[in-house]
PDB file of C-alpha atoms in Angstrom:
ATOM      1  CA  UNK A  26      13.719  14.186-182.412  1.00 43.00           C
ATOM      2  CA  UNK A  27      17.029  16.213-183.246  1.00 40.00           C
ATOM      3  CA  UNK A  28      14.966  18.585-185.111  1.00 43.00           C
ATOM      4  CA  UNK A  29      12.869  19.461-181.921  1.00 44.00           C
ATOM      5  CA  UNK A  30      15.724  19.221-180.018  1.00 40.00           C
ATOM      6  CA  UNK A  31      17.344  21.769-182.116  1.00 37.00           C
ATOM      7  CA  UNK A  32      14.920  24.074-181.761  1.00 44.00           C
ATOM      8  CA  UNK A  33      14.509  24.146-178.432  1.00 38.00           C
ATOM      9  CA  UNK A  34      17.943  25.025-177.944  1.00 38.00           C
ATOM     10  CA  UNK A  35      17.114  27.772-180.578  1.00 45.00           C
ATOM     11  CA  UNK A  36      14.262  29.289-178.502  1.00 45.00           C
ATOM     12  CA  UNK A  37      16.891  28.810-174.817  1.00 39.00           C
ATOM     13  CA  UNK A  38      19.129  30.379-176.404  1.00 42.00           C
ATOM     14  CA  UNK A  39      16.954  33.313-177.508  1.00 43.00           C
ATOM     15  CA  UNK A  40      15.664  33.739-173.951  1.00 42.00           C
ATOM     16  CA  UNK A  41      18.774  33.720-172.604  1.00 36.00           C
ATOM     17  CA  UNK A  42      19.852  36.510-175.226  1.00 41.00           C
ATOM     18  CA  UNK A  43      17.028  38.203-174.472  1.00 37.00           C
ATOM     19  CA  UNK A  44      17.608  37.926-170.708  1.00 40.00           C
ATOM     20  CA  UNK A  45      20.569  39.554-170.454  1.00 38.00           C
ATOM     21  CA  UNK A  46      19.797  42.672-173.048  1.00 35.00           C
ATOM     22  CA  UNK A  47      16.697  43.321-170.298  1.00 38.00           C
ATOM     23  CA  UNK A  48      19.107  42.795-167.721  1.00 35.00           C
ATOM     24  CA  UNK A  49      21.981  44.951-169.460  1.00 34.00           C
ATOM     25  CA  UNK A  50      18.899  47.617-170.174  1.00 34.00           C
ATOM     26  CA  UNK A  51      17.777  48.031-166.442  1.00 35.00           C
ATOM     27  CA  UNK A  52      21.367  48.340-164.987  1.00 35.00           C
ATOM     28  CA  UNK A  53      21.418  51.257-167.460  1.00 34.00           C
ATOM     29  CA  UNK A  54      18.943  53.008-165.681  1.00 50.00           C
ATOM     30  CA  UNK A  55      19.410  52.145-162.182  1.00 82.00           C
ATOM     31  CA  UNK A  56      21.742  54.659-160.010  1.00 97.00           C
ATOM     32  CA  UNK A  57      23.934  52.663-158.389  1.00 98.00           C
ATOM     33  CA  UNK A  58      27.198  53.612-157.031  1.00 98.00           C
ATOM     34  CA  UNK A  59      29.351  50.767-157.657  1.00 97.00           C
ATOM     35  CA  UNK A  60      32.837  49.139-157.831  1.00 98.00           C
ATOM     36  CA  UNK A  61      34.287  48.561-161.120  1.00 97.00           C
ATOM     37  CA  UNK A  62      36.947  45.919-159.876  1.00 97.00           C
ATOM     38  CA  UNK A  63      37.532  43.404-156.921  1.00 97.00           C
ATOM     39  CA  UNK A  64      40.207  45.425-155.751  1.00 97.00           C
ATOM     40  CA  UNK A  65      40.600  48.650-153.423  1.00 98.00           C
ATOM     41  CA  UNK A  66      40.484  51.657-155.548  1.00 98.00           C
ATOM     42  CA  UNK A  67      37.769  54.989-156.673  1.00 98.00           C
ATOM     43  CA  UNK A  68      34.250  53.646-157.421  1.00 98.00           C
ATOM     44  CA  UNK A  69      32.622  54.368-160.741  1.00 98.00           C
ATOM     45  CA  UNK A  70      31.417  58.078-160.000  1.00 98.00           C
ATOM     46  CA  UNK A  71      27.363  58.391-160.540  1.00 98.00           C
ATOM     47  CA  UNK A  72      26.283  61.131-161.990  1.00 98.00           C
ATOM     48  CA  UNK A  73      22.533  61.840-162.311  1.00 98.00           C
ATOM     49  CA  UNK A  74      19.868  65.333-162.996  1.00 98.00           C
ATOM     50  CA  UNK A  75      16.547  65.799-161.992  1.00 98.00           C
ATOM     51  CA  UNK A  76      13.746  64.438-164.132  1.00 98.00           C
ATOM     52  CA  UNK A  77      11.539  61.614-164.877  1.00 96.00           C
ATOM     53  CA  UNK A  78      10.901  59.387-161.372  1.00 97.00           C
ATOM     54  CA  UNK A  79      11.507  61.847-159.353  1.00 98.00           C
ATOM     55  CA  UNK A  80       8.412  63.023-156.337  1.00 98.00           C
ATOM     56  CA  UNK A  81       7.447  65.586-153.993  1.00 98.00           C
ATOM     57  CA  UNK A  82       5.597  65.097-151.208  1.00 97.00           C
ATOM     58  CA  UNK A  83       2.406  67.248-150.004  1.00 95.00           C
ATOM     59  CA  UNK A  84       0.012  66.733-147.120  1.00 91.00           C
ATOM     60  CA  UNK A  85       1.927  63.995-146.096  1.00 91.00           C
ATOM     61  CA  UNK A  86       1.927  61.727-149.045  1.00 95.00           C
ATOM     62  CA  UNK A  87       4.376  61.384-152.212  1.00 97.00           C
ATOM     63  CA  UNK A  88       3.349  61.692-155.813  1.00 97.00           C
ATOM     64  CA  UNK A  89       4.989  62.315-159.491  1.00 98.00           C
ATOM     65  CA  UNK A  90       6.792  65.327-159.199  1.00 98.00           C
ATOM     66  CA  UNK A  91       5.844  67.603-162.406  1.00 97.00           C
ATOM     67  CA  UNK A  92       8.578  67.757-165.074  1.00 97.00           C
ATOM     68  CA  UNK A  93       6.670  69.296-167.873  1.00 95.00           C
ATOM     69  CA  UNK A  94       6.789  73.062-166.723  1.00 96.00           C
ATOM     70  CA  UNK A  95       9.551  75.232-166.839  1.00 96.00           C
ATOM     71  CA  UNK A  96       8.866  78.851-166.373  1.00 96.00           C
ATOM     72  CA  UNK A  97      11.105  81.005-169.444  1.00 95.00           C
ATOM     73  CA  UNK A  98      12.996  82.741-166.350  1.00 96.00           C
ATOM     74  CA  UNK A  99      14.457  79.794-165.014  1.00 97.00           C
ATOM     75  CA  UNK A 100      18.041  78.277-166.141  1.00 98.00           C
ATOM     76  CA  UNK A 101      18.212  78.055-168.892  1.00 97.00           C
ATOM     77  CA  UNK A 102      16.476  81.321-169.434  1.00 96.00           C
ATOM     78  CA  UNK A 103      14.048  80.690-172.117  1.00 94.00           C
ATOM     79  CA  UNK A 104      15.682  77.305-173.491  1.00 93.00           C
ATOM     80  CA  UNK A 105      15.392  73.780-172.480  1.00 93.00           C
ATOM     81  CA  UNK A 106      16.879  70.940-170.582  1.00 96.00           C
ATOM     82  CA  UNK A 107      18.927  68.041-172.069  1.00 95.00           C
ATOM     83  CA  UNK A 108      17.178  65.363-172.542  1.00 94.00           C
ATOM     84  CA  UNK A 109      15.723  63.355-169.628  1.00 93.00           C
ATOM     85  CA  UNK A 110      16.421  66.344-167.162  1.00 97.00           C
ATOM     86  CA  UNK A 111      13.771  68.457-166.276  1.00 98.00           C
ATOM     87  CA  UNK A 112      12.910  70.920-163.771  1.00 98.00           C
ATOM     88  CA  UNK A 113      10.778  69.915-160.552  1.00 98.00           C
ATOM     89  CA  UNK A 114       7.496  71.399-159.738  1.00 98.00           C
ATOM     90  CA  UNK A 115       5.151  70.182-157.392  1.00 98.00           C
ATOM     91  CA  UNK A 116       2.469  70.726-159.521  1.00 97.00           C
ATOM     92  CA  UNK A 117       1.697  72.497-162.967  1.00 96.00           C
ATOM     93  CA  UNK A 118       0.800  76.559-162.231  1.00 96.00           C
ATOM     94  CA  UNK A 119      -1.349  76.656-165.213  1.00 93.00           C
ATOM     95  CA  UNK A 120      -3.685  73.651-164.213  1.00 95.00           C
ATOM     96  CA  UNK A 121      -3.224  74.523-160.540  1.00 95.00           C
ATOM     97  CA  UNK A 122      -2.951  77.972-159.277  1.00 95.00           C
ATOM     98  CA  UNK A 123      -4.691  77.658-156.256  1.00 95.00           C
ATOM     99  CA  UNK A 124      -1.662  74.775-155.064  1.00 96.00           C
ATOM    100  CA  UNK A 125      -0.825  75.390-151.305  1.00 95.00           C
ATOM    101  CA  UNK A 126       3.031  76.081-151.052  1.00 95.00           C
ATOM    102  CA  UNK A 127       2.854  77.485-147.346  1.00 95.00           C
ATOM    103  CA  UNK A 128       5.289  75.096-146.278  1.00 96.00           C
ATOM    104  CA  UNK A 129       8.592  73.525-147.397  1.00 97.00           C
ATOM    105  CA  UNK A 130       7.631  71.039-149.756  1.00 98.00           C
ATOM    106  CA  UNK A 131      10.365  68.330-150.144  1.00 98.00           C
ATOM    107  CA  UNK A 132      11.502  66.498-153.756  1.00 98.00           C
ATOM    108  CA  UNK A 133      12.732  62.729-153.683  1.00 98.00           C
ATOM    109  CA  UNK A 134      14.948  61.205-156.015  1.00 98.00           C
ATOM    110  CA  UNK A 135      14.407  57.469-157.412  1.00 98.00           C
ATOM    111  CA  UNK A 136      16.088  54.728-155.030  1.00 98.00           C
ATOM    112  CA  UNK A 137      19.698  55.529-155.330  1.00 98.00           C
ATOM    113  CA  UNK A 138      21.423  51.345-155.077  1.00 98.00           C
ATOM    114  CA  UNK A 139      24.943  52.170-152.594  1.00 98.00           C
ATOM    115  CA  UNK A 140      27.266  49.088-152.964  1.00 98.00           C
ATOM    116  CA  UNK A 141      28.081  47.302-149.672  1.00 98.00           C
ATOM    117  CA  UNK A 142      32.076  47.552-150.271  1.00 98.00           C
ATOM    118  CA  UNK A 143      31.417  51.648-150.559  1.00 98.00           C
ATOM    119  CA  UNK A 144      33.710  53.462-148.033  1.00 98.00           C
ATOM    120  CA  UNK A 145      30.845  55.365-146.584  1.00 98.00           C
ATOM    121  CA  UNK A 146      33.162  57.558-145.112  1.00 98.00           C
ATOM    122  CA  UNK A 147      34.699  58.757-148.743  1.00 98.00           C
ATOM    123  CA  UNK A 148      31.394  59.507-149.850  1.00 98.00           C
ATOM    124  CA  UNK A 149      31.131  62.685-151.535  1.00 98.00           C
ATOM    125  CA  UNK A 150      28.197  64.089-153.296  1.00 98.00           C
ATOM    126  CA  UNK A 151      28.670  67.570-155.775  1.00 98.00           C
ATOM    127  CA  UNK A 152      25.676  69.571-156.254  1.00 98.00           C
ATOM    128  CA  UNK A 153      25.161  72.606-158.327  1.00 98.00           C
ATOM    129  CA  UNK A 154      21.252  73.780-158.181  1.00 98.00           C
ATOM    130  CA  UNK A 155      18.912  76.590-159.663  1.00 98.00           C
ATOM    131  CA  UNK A 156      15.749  76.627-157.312  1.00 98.00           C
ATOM    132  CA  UNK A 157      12.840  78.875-157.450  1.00 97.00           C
ATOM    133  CA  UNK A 158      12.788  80.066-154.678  1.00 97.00           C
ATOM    134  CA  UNK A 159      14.854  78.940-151.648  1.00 98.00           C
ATOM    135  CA  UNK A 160      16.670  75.367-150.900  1.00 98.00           C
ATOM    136  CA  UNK A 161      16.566  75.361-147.544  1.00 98.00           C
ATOM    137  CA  UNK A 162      17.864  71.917-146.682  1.00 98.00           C
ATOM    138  CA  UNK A 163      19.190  68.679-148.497  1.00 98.00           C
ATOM    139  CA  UNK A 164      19.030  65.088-147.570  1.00 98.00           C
ATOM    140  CA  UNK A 165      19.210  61.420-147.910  1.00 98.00           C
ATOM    141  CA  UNK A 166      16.380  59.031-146.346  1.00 98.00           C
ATOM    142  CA  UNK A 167      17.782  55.250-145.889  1.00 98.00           C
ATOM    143  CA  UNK A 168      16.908  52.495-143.617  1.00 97.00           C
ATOM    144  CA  UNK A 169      18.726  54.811-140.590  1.00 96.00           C
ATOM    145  CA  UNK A 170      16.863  57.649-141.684  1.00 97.00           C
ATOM    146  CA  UNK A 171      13.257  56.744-142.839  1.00 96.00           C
ATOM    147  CA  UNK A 172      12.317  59.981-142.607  1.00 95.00           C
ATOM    148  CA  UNK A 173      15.781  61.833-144.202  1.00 97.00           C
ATOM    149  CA  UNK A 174      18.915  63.367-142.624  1.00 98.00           C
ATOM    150  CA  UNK A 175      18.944  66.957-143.636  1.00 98.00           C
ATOM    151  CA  UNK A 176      21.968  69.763-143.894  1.00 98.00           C
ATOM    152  CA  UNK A 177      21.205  73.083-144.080  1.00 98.00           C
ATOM    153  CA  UNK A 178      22.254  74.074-147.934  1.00 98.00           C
ATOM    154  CA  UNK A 179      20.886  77.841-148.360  1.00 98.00           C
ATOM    155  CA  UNK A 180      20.473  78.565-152.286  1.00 98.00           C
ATOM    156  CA  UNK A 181      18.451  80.866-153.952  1.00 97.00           C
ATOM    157  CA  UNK A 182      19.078  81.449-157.492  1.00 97.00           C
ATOM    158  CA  UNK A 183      16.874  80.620-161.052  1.00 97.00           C
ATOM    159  CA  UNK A 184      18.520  81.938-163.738  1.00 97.00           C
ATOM    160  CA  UNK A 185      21.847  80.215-163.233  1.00 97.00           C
ATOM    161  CA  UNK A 186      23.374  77.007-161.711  1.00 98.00           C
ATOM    162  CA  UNK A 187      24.698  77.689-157.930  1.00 98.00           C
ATOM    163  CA  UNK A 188      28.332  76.855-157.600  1.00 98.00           C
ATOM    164  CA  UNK A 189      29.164  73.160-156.795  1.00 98.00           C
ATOM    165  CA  UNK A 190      28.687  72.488-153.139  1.00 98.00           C
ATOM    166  CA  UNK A 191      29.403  69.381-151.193  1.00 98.00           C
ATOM    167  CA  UNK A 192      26.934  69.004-148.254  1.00 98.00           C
ATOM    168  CA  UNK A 193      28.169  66.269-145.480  1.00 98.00           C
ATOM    169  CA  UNK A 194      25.141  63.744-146.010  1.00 98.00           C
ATOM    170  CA  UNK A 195      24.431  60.392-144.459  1.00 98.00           C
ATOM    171  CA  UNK A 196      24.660  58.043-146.795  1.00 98.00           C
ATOM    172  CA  UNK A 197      24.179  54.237-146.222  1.00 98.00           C
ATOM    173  CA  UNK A 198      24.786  50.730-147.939  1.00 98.00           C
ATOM    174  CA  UNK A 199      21.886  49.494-149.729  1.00 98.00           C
ATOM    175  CA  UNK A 200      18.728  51.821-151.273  1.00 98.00           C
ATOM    176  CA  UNK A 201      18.956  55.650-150.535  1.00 98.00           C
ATOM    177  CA  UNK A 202      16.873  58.715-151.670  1.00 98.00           C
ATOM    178  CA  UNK A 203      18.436  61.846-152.712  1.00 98.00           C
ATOM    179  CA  UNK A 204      15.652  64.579-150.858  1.00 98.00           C
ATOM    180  CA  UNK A 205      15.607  68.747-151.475  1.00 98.00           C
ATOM    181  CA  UNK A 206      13.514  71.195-149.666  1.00 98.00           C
ATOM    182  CA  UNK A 207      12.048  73.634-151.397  1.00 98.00           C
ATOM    183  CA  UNK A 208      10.161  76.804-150.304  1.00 98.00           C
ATOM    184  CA  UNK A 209       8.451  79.089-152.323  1.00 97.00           C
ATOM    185  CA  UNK A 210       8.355  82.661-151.606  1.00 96.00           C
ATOM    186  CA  UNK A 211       4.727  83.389-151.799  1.00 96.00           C
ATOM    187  CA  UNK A 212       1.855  80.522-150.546  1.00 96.00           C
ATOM    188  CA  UNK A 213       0.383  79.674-154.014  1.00 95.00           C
ATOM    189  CA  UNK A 214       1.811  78.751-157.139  1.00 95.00           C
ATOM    190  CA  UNK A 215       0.008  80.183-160.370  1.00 93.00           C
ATOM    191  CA  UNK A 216       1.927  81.249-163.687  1.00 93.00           C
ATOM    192  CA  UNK A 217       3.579  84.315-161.935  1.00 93.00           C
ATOM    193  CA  UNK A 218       5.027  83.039-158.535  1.00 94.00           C
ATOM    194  CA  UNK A 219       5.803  79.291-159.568  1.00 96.00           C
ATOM    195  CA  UNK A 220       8.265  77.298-157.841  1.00 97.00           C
ATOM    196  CA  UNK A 221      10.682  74.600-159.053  1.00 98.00           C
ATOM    197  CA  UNK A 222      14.217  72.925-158.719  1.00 98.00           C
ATOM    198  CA  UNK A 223      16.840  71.715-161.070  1.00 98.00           C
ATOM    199  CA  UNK A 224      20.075  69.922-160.036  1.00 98.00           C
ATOM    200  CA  UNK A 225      23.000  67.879-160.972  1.00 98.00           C
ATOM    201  CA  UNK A 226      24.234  65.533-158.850  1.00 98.00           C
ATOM    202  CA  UNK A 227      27.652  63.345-158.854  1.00 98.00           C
ATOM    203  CA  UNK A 228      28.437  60.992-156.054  1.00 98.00           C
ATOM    204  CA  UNK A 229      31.849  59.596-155.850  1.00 98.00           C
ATOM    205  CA  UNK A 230      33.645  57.235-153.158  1.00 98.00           C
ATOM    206  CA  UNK A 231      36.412  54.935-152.578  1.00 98.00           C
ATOM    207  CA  UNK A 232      35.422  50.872-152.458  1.00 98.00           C
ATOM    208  CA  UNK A 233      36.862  48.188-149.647  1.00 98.00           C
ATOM    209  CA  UNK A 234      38.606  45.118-151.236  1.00 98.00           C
ATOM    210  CA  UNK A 235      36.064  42.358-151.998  1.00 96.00           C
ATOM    211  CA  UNK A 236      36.723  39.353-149.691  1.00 91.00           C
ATOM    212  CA  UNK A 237      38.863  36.642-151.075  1.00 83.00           C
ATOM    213  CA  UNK A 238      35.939  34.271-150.463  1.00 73.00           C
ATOM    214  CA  UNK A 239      33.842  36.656-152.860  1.00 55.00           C
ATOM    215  CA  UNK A 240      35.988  36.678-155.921  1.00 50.00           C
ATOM    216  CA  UNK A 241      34.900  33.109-157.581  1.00 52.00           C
ATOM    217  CA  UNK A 242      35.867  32.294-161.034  1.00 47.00           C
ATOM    218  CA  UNK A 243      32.885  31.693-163.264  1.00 47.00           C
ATOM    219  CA  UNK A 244      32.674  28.228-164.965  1.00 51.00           C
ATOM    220  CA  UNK A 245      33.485  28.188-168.559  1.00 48.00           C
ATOM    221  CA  UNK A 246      30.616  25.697-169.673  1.00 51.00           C
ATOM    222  CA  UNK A 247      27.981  28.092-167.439  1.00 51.00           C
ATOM    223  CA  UNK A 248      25.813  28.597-170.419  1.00 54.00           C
ATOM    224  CA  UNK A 249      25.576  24.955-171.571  1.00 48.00           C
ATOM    225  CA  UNK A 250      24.431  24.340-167.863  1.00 49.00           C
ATOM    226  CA  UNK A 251      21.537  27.043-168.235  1.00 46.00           C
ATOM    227  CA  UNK A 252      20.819  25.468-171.499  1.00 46.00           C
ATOM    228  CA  UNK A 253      20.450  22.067-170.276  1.00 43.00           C
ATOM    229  CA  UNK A 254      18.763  22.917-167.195  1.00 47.00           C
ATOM    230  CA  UNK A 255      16.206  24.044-169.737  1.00 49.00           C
ATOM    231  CA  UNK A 256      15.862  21.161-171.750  1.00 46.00           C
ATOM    232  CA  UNK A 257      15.320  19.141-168.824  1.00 51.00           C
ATOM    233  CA  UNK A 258      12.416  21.651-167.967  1.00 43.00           C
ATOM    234  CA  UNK A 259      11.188  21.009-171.354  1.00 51.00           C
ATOM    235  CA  UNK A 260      11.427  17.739-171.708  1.00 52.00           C
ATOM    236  CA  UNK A 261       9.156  17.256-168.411  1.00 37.00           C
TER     237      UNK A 261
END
């Protein structure tokens, strides 16, 4: 009987390791602008590129964004992105010449987590951008703005980053997207009139004072609770 009880508080206490590395792994790659401490005071700035999770919508609907081209003209000319940052395209030109870019053709970012004790009125979000061919207009879609609230940000440039610019954009508490409309100069995209975007991004605020009520001490014997809450599982 001690034996077995033994190891089942091997195998709980395995889970619960492995719990919190999976847990420790996917706050890694959320972007979430948070609050490093109860108290009043900067939040922990989020900084974040273009690449993998990112979409662009056409005819309506949003799909993958491509992040495997990147024409040898565009910044860097020639060279390559650090690694997980890519250029957006909303398709590949090689596989798909014929691809309609008549119209503006927007680019989401991956749900961007805003802390409720954010200062939404400290928000401040630094952009520098190369786009192929025209940014016409940036945004942020939210719960108030389903369908995004856009400021006109006119850039132009591929060979080099723009210079940092700080549009005014509505952000809100909870999940945001980070959206960039792009227009191409000609109404196709094969090999020699492609379009694309690449852009770094840091968002920085001030945080509110958590509420008293909200600052809670956590108990000492916490993990011998989870462990026996186990064994009682177990043992039914």
């Amino acid at each position: 009987m001690v034996h077995r009880t033994v190891t089942v508080l091997r195998h709980l206490a395995g889970a619960v390791a492995l719990a919190a590395l999976a847990s420790a792994a996917h706050g890694q790659s959320a972007l979430s602008l948070t609050c490093p401490t109860a108290a009043a005071g900067p939040a922990t700035p989020l900084t974040f590129a273009t690449g993998a999770g990112w979409e662009r919508q056409h005819g309506g609907s949003w799909g993958a964004a491509t992040t495997t081209y990147k024409h040898s003209a565009w910044y860097p000319s020639g060279g390559t992105l650090p690694a997980g940052e890519a250029w957006l395209s909303p398709a590949d030109p090689a596989t798909n010449p014929t691809f309609d870019t008549t119209n503006p053709i927007p680019f989401r970012s991956p749900s961007i987590q805003v802390n409720n004790r954010i200062d939404l009125s400290s928000v401040q979000t630094s952009i520098q951008v190369a786009v192929d061919n025209n940014l016409l207009q940036t945004g942020v879609s939210n719960t108030a703005n389903p369908g995004g609230a856009f400021v006109t940000t006119a850039q132009s440039d591929f060979g080099a980053l723009s210079a940092a610019f700080t549009p005014a954009l509505a952000w809100t508490h909870g999940a945001n997207r980070l959206i960039f409309e792009v227009k191409n100069a000609e109404a196709t995209l094969d090999p020699t009139t492609p379009m694309g975007i690449y852009a770094t991004v840091t968002v920085t605020a001030n945080c509110n004072a958590a509420p008293a009520s909200a600052v809670q001490a956590v108990p000492a014997n916490a993990p011998w609770a989870l462990l026996l809450a186990g064994l009682g599982v177990a043992g039914l």
